[in-house]
C-alpha positions as MATLAB code, in Angstrom:
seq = 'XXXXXXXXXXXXXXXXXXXXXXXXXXXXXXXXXXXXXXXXXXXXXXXXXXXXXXXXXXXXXXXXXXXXXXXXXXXXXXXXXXXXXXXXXXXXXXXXXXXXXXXXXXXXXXXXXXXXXXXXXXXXXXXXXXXXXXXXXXXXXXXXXXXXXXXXXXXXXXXXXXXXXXXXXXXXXXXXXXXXXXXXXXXXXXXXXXXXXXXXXXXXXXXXXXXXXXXXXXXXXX';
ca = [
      78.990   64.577  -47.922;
      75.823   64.426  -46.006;
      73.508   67.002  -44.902;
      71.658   66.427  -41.802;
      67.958   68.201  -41.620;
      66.585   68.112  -38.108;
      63.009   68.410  -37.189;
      62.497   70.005  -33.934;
      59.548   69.291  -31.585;
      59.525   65.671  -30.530;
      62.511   65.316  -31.569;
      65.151   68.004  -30.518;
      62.908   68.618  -27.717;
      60.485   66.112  -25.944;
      57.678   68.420  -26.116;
      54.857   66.804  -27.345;
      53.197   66.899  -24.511;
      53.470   70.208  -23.743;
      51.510   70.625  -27.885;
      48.987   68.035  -27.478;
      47.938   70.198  -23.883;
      48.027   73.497  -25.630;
      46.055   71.619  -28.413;
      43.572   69.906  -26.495;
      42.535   73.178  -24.524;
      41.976   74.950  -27.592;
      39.886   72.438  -29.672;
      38.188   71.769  -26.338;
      37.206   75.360  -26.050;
      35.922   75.368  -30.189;
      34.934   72.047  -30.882;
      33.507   69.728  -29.759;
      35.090   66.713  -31.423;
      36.951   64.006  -29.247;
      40.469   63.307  -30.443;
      42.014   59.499  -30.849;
      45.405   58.455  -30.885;
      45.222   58.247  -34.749;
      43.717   61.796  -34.474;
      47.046   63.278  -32.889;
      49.618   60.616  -34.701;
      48.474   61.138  -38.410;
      46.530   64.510  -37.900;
      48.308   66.506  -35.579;
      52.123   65.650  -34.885;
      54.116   67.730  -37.952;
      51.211   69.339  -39.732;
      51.030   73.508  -39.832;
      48.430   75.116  -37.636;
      46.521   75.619  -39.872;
      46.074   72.564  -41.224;
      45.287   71.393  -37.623;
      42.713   74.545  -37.195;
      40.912   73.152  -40.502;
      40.750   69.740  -39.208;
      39.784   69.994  -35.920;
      38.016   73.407  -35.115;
      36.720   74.062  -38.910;
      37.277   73.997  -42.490;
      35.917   77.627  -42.662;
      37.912   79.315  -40.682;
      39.516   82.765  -42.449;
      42.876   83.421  -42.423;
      42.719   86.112  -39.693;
      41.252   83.661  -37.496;
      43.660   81.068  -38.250;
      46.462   83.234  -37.420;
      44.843   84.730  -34.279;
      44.647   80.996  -33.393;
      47.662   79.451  -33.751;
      49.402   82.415  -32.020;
      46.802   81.920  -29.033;
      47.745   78.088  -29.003;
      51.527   79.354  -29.063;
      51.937   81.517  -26.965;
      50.403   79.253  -24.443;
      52.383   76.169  -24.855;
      55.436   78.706  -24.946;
      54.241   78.945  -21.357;
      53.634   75.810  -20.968;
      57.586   75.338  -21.358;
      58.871   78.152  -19.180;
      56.593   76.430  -16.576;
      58.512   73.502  -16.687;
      62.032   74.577  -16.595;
      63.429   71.332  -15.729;
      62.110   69.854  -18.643;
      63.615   72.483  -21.296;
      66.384   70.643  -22.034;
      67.272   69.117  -25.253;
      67.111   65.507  -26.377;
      69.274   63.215  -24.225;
      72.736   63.287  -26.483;
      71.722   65.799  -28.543;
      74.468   68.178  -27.949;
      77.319   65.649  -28.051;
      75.894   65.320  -31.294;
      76.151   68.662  -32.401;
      78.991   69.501  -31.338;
      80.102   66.624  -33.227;
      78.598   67.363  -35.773;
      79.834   71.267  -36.239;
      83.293   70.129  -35.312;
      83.486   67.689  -38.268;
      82.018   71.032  -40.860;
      78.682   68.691  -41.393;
      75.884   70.584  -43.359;
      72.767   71.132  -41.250;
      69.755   72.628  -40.623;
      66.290   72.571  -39.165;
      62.961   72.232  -40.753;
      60.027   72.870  -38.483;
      56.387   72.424  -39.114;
      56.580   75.941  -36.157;
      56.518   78.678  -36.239;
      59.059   81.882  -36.539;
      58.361   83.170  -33.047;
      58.561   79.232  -31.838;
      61.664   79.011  -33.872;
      62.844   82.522  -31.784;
      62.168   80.946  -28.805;
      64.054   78.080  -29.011;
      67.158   80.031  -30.342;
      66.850   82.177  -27.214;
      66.179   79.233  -25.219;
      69.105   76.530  -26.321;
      71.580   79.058  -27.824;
      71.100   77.186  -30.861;
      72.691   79.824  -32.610;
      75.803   77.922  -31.568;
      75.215   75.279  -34.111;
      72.306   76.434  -37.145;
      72.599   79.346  -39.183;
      69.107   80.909  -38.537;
      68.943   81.669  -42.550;
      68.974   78.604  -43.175;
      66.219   76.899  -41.182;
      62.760   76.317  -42.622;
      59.676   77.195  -40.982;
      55.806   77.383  -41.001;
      55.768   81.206  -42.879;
      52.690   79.828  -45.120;
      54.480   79.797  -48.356;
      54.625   76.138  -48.479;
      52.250   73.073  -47.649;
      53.476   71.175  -44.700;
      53.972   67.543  -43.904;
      52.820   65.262  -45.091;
      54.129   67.342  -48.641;
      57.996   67.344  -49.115;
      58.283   70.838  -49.630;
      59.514   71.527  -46.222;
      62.495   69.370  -46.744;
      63.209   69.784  -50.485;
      63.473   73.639  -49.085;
      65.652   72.355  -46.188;
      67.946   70.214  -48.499;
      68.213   73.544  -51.344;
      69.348   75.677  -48.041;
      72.378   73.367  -47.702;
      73.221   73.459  -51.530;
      72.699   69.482  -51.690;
      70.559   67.198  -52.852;
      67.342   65.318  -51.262;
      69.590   62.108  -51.553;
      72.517   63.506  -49.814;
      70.647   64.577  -46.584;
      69.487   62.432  -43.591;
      66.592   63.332  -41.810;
      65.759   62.764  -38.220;
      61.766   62.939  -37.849;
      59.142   61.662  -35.006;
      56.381   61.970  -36.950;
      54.346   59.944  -38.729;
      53.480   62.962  -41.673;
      57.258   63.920  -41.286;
      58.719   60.783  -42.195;
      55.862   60.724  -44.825;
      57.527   64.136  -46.296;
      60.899   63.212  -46.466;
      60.012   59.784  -48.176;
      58.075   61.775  -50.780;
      61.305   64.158  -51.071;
      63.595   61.476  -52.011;
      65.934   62.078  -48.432;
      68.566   59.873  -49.004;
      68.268   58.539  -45.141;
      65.647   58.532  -43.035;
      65.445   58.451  -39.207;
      62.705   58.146  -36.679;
      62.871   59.056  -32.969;
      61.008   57.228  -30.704;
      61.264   57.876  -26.672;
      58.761   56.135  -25.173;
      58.321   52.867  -27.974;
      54.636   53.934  -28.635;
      54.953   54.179  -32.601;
      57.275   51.714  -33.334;
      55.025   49.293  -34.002;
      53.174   51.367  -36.076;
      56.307   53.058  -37.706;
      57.341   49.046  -38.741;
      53.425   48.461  -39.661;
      53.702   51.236  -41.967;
      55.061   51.041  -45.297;
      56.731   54.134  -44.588;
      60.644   53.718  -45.718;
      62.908   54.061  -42.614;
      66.346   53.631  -42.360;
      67.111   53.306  -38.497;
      64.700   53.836  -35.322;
      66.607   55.365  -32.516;
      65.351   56.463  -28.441;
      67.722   58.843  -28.396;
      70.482   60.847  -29.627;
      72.867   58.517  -28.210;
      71.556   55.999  -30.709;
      72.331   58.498  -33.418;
      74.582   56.788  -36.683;
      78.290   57.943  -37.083;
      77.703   59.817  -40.114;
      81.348   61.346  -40.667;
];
């Protein structure tokens, strides 16, 4: 059987834009360093907070600054989403596919470079409850190094009792499809919305299975 481990943001959602403004205002406001596309693809999309903190504000930062931080930057993109209501909707085809999915018994999860109070959020938000065991998704809790590392999906793949090989994984990012190559996930699946990174998704010599726009794209899996 296979397991299916999710990411979430850019690819349950479409709300990287909603991070890269909630990003942008912060490092505006500490650094003074101007971001690239590179900058946000390989630097930003997937990595922990404060792994983007140390990158872009300041290697030096303490830990009581980096979480002060990253709940700052959170809480405001959390705005950012209730201000945009019409938006806050989940990937087109996304439910058909979970409801799909549930109905057929498939193992799955989420594993989220977010945080828990993100992760709250969105369970309050989409009723995801009606799909994911909350135990059983994976989170930014600092016990683990993020993406590009495989932890977060070796974790995710050990919380459905199967093995990296048996899961598919459905990323947007560059680091996150970086992790779950490292991991050994059996399949591996990039989102792409808009066609910006497939060209550098095929450029890569990162190993992907499929590249889909949406979740009406997604593979019969069962």
């Amino acid at each position: 059987m296979t397991g299916i481990i999710f990411d979430f943001n850019g690819t349950m959602f479409q709300d990287s834009p909603l991070h890269e403004a909630a990003w942008f205002e912060m490092i505006a406001k500490y650094s003074s360093k101007t971001l690239s596309e590179d900058d946000i693809l390989h630097h930003m999309h997937g990595h922990t907070n404060d792994e983007i903190l140390k990158c872009f504000i300041s290697e030096d930062l303490t830990d009581a600054q980096i979480s002060e931080l990253s709940l700052t930057k959170e809480a405001n993109y959390r705005d950012l989403c209730l201000q945009n209501p019409d938006n806050l909707i989940l990937t087109t085809g996304l439910i058909d596919v979970l409801d799909h999915l549930k109905a057929k018994k498939v193992p799955m999860t989420i594993a989220t470079a977010g945080i828990k109070e993100n992760v709250d959020f969105y369970f309050d938000v989409f009723d995801l409850g009606r799909w994911f065991d909350y135990s059983k998704v994976v989170y930014d809790d600092g016990s683990f190094p993020g993406k590009p590392q495989p932890d977060i999906f070796l974790k995710a793949a050990e919380n459905l009792a199967l093995p990296p090989q048996a899961c598919l994984v459905i990323e947007d990012a560059f680091s996150g499809i970086l992790a779950a190559n490292r991991a050994g996930i059996g399949t591996v699946l990039a989102i792409d919305p808009t066609g910006q990174n497939r060209e550098k998704f095929a450029a890569s010599d990162l190993h992907i299975n499929q590249i889909i726009s949406d979740f009406t794209e997604f593979p019969e899996v069962v």
